[in-house]
PDB file of C-alpha atoms in Angstrom:
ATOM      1  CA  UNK E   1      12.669  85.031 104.577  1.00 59.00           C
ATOM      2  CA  UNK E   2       9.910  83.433 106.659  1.00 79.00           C
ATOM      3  CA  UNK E   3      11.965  83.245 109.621  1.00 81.00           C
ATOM      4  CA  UNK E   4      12.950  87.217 109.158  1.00 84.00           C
ATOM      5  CA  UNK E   5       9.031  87.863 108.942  1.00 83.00           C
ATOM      6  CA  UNK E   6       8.901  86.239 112.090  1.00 84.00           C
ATOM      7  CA  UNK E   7      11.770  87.404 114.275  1.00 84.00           C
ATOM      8  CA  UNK E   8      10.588  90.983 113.173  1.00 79.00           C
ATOM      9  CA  UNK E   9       6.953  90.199 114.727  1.00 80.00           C
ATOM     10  CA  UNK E  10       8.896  89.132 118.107  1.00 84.00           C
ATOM     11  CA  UNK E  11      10.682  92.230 118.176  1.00 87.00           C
ATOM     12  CA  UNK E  12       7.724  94.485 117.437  1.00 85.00           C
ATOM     13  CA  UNK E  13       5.743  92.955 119.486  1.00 83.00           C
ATOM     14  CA  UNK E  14       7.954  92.682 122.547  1.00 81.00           C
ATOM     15  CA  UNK E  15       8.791  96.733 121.725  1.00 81.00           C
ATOM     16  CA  UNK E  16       5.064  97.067 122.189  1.00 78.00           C
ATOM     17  CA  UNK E  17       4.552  95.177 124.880  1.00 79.00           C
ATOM     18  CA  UNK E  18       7.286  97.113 126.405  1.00 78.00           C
ATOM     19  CA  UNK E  19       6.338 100.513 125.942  1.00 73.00           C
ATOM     20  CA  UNK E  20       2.680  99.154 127.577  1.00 70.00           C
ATOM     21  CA  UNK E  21       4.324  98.623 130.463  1.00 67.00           C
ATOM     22  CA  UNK E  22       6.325 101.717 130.892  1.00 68.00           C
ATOM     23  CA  UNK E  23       3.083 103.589 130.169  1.00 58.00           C
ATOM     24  CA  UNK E  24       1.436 101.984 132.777  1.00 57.00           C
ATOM     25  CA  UNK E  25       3.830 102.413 135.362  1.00 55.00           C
ATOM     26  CA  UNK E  26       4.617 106.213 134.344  1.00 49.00           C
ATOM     27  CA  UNK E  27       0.679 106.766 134.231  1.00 45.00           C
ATOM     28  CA  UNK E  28       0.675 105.079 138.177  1.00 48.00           C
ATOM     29  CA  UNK E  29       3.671 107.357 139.289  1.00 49.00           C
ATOM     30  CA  UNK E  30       2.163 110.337 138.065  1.00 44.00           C
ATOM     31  CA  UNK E  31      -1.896 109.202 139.494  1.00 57.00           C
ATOM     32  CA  UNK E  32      -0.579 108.682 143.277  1.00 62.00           C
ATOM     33  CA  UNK E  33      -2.622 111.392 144.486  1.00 65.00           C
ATOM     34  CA  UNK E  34      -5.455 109.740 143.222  1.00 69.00           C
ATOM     35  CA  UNK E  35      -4.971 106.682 144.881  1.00 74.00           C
ATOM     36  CA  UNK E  36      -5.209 106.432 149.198  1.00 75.00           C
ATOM     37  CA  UNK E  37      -7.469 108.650 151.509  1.00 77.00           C
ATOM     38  CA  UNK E  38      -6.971 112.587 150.051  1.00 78.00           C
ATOM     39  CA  UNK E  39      -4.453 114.316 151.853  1.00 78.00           C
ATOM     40  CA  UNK E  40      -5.739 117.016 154.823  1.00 81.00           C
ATOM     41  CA  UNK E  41      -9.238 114.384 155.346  1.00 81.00           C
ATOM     42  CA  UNK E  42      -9.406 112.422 158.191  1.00 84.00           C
ATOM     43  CA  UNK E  43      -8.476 108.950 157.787  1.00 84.00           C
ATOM     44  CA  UNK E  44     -12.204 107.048 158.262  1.00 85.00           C
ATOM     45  CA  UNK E  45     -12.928 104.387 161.441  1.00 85.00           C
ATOM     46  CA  UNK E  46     -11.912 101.290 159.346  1.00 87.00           C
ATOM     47  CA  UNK E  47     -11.765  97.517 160.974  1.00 90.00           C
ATOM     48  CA  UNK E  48      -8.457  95.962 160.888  1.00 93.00           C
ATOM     49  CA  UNK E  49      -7.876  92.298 162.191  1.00 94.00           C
ATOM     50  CA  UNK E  50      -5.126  91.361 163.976  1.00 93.00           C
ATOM     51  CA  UNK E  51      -2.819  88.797 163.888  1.00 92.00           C
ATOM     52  CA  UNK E  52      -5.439  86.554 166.489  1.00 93.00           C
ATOM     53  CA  UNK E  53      -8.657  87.417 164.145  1.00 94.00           C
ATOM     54  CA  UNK E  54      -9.816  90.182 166.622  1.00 94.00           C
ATOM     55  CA  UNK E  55     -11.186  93.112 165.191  1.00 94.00           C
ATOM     56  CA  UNK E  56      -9.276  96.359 166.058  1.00 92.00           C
ATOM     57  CA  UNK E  57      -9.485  99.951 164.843  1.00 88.00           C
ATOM     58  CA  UNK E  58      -6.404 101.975 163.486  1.00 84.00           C
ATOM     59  CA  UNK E  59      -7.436 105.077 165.562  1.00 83.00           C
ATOM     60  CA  UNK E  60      -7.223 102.569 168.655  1.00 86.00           C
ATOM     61  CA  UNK E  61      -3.815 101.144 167.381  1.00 84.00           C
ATOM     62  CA  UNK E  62      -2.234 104.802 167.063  1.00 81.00           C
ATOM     63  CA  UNK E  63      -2.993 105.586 170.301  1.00 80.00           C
ATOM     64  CA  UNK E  64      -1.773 102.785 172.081  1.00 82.00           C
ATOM     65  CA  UNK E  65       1.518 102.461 170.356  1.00 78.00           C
ATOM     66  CA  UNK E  66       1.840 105.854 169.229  1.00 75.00           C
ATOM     67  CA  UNK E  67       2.399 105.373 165.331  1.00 77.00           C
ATOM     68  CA  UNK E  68       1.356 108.199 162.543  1.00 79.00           C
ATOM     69  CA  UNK E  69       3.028 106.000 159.596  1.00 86.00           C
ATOM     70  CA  UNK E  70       0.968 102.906 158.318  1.00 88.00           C
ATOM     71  CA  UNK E  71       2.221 101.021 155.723  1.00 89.00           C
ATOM     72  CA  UNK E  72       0.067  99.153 153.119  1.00 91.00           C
ATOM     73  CA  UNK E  73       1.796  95.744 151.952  1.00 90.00           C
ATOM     74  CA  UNK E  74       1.147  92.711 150.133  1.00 90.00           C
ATOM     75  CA  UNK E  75       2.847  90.074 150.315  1.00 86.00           C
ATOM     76  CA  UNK E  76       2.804  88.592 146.954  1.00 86.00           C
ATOM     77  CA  UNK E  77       3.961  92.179 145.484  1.00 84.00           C
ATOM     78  CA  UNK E  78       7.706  91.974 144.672  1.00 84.00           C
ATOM     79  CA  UNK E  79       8.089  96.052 145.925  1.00 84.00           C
ATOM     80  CA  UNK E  80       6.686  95.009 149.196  1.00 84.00           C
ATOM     81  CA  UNK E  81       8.972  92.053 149.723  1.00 83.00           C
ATOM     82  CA  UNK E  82      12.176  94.153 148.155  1.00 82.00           C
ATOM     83  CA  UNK E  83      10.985  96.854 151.298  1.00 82.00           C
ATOM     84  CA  UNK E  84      10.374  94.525 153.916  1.00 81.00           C
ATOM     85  CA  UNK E  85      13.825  92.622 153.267  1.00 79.00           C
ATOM     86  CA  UNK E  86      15.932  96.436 153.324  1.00 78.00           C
ATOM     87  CA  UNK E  87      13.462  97.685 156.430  1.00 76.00           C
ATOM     88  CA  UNK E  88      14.043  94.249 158.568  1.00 71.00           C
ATOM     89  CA  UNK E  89      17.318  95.084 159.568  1.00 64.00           C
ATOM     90  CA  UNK E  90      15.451  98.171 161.243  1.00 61.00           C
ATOM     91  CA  UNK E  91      12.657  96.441 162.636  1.00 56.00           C
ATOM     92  CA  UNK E  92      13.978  95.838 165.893  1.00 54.00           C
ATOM     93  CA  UNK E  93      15.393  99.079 166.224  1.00 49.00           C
ATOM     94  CA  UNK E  94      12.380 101.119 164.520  1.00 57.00           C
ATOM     95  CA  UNK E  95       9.836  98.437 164.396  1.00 57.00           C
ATOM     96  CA  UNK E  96       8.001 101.265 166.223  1.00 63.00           C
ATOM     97  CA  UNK E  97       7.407 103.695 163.736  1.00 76.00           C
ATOM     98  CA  UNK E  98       5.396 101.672 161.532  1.00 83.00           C
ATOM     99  CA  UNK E  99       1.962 100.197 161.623  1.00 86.00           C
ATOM    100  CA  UNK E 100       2.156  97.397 158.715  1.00 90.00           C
ATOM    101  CA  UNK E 101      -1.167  96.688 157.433  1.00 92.00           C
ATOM    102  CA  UNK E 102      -2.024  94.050 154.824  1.00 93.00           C
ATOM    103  CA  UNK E 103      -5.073  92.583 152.895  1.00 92.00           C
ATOM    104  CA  UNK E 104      -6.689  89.650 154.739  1.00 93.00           C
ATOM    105  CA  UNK E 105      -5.391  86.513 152.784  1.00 92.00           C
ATOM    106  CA  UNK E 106      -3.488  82.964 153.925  1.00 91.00           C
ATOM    107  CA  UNK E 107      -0.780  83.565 152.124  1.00 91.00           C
ATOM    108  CA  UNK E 108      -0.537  87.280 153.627  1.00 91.00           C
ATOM    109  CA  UNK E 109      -0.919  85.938 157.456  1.00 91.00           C
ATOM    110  CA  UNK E 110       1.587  83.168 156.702  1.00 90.00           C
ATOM    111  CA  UNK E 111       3.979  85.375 154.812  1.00 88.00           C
ATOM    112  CA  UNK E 112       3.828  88.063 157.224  1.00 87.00           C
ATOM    113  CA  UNK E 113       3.801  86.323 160.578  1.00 86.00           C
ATOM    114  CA  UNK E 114       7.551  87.264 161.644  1.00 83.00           C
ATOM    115  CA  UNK E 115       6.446  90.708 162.293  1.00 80.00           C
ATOM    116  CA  UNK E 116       5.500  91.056 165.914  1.00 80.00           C
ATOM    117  CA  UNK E 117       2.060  91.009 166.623  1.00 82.00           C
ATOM    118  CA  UNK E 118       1.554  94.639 167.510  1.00 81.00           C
ATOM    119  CA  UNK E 119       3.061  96.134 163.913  1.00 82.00           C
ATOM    120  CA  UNK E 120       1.070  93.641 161.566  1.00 89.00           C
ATOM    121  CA  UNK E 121      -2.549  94.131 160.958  1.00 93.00           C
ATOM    122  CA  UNK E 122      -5.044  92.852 158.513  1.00 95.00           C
ATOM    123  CA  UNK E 123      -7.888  94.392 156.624  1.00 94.00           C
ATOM    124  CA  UNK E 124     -10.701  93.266 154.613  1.00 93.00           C
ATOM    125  CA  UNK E 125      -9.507  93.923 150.344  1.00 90.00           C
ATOM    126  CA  UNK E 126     -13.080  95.134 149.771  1.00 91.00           C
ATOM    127  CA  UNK E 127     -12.108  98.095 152.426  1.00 90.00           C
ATOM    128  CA  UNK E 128      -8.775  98.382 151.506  1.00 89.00           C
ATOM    129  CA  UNK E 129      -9.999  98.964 147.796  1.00 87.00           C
ATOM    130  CA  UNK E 130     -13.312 100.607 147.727  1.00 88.00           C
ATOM    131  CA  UNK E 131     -13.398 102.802 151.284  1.00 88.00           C
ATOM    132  CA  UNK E 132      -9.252 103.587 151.652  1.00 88.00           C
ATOM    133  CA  UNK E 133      -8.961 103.599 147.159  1.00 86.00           C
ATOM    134  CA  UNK E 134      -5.318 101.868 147.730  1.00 87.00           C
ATOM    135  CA  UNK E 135      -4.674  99.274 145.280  1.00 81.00           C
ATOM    136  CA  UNK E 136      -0.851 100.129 145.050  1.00 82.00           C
ATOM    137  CA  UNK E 137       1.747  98.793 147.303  1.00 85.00           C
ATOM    138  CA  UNK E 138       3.574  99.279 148.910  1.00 88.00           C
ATOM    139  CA  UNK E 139       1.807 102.726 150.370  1.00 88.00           C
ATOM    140  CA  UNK E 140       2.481 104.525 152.882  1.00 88.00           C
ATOM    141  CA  UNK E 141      -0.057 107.378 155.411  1.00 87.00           C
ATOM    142  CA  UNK E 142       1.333 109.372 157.731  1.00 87.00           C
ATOM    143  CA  UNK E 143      -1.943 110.521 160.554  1.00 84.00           C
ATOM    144  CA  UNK E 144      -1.532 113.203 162.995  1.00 83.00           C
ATOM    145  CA  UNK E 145      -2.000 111.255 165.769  1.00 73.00           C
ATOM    146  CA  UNK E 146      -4.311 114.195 167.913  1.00 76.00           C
ATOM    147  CA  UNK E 147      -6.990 114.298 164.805  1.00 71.00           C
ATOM    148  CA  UNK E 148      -6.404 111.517 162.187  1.00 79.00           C
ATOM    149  CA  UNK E 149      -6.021 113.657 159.617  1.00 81.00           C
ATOM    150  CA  UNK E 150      -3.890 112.251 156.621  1.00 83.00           C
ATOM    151  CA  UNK E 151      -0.385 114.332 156.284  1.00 83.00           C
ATOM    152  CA  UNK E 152       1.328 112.825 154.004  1.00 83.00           C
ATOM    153  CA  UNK E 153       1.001 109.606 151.479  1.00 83.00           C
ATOM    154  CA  UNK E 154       3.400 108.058 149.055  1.00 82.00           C
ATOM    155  CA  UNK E 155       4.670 105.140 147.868  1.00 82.00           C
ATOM    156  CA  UNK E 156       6.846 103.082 150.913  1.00 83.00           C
ATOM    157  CA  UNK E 157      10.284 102.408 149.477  1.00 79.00           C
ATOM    158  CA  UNK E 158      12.918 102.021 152.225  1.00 78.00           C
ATOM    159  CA  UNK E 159      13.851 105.762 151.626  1.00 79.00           C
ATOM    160  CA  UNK E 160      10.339 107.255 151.758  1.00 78.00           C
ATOM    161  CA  UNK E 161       9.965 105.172 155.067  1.00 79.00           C
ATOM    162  CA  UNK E 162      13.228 106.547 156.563  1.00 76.00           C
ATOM    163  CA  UNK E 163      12.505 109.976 155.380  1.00 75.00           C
ATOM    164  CA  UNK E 164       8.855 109.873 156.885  1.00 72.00           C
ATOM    165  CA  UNK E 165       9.686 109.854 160.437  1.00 61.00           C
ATOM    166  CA  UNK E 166      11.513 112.937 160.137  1.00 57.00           C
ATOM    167  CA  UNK E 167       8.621 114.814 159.185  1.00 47.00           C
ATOM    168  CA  UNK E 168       6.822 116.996 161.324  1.00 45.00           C
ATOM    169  CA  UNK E 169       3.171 116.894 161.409  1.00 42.00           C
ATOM    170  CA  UNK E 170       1.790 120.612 161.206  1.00 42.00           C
TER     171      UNK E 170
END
């Protein structure tokens, strides 16, 4: 009977536990617009790092490449690394659409350090969190390139990425 008691706890509580989860995720999924610069304000002057510790601006980036999609990774997050492994098939074929940007840890630089040096930047997480509000990767901005204005946001599955470059900025 003990044992019943007991396997009936395990169940509950992994029900529980459970349903936390889904909660949590629906509750993300349905807050994105929360989360990342608003959409229609200009994306602010932010320092990014780059892959030799020099400090670059995205605005500066953009117009040198010509990229309006930025991507906000992590390596660590299992979404990113499920992205990166469909997307690096495209890399050297679309490697310029994207402007990969990722918090500014060892393990990120380390992790990260096949992309080529022009696609992979680096920001500070106290930025990334408190000035850009993105604490949920992978994300995705698109910028009009002539004003910096934020477009479009979302999350950066493989899909979302391909579908992004077919959009036209108004």
């Amino acid at each position: 009977m003990d044992m019943e008691i007991y396997y009936a706890f395990v169940i509950i509580s992994c029900v529980l536990m459970l349903s936390i989860l889904i909660s949590l995720r629906t509750r993300r999924v349905l807050n994105l617009e929360k989360w990342g610069p608003m959409e229609k304000n200009v994306f602010p002057l932010i320092p990014l790092k780059n892959k030799q510790f020099e400090s670059v601006k995205v605005q500066d980036i953009m117009n040198e490449i010509n990229v309006q999609t930025l991507v906000f990774i992590d390596s660590q997050c299992s979404a990113c690394k499920e992205t990166l492994k469909k997307l690096n098939f495209l890399i050297p074929v679309k490697k310029e659409k994207y402007i990969f940007i990722a918090t500014d840890t060892i393990e990120n630089r380390d992790n990260l350090s096949y992309l080529e040096d022009e696609y992979i930047y680096f920001i500070e997480e106290e930025i990334l969190s408190n000035q850009l509000k993105i604490d949920v990767f992978p994300m995705y901005l698109v910028l009009n390139t002539n004003n910096f204005v934020v477009e479009k946001k979302g999350i950066a599955s493989l899909e979302n990425l391909l579908d992004v470059n077919d959009y036209e900025v108004e």
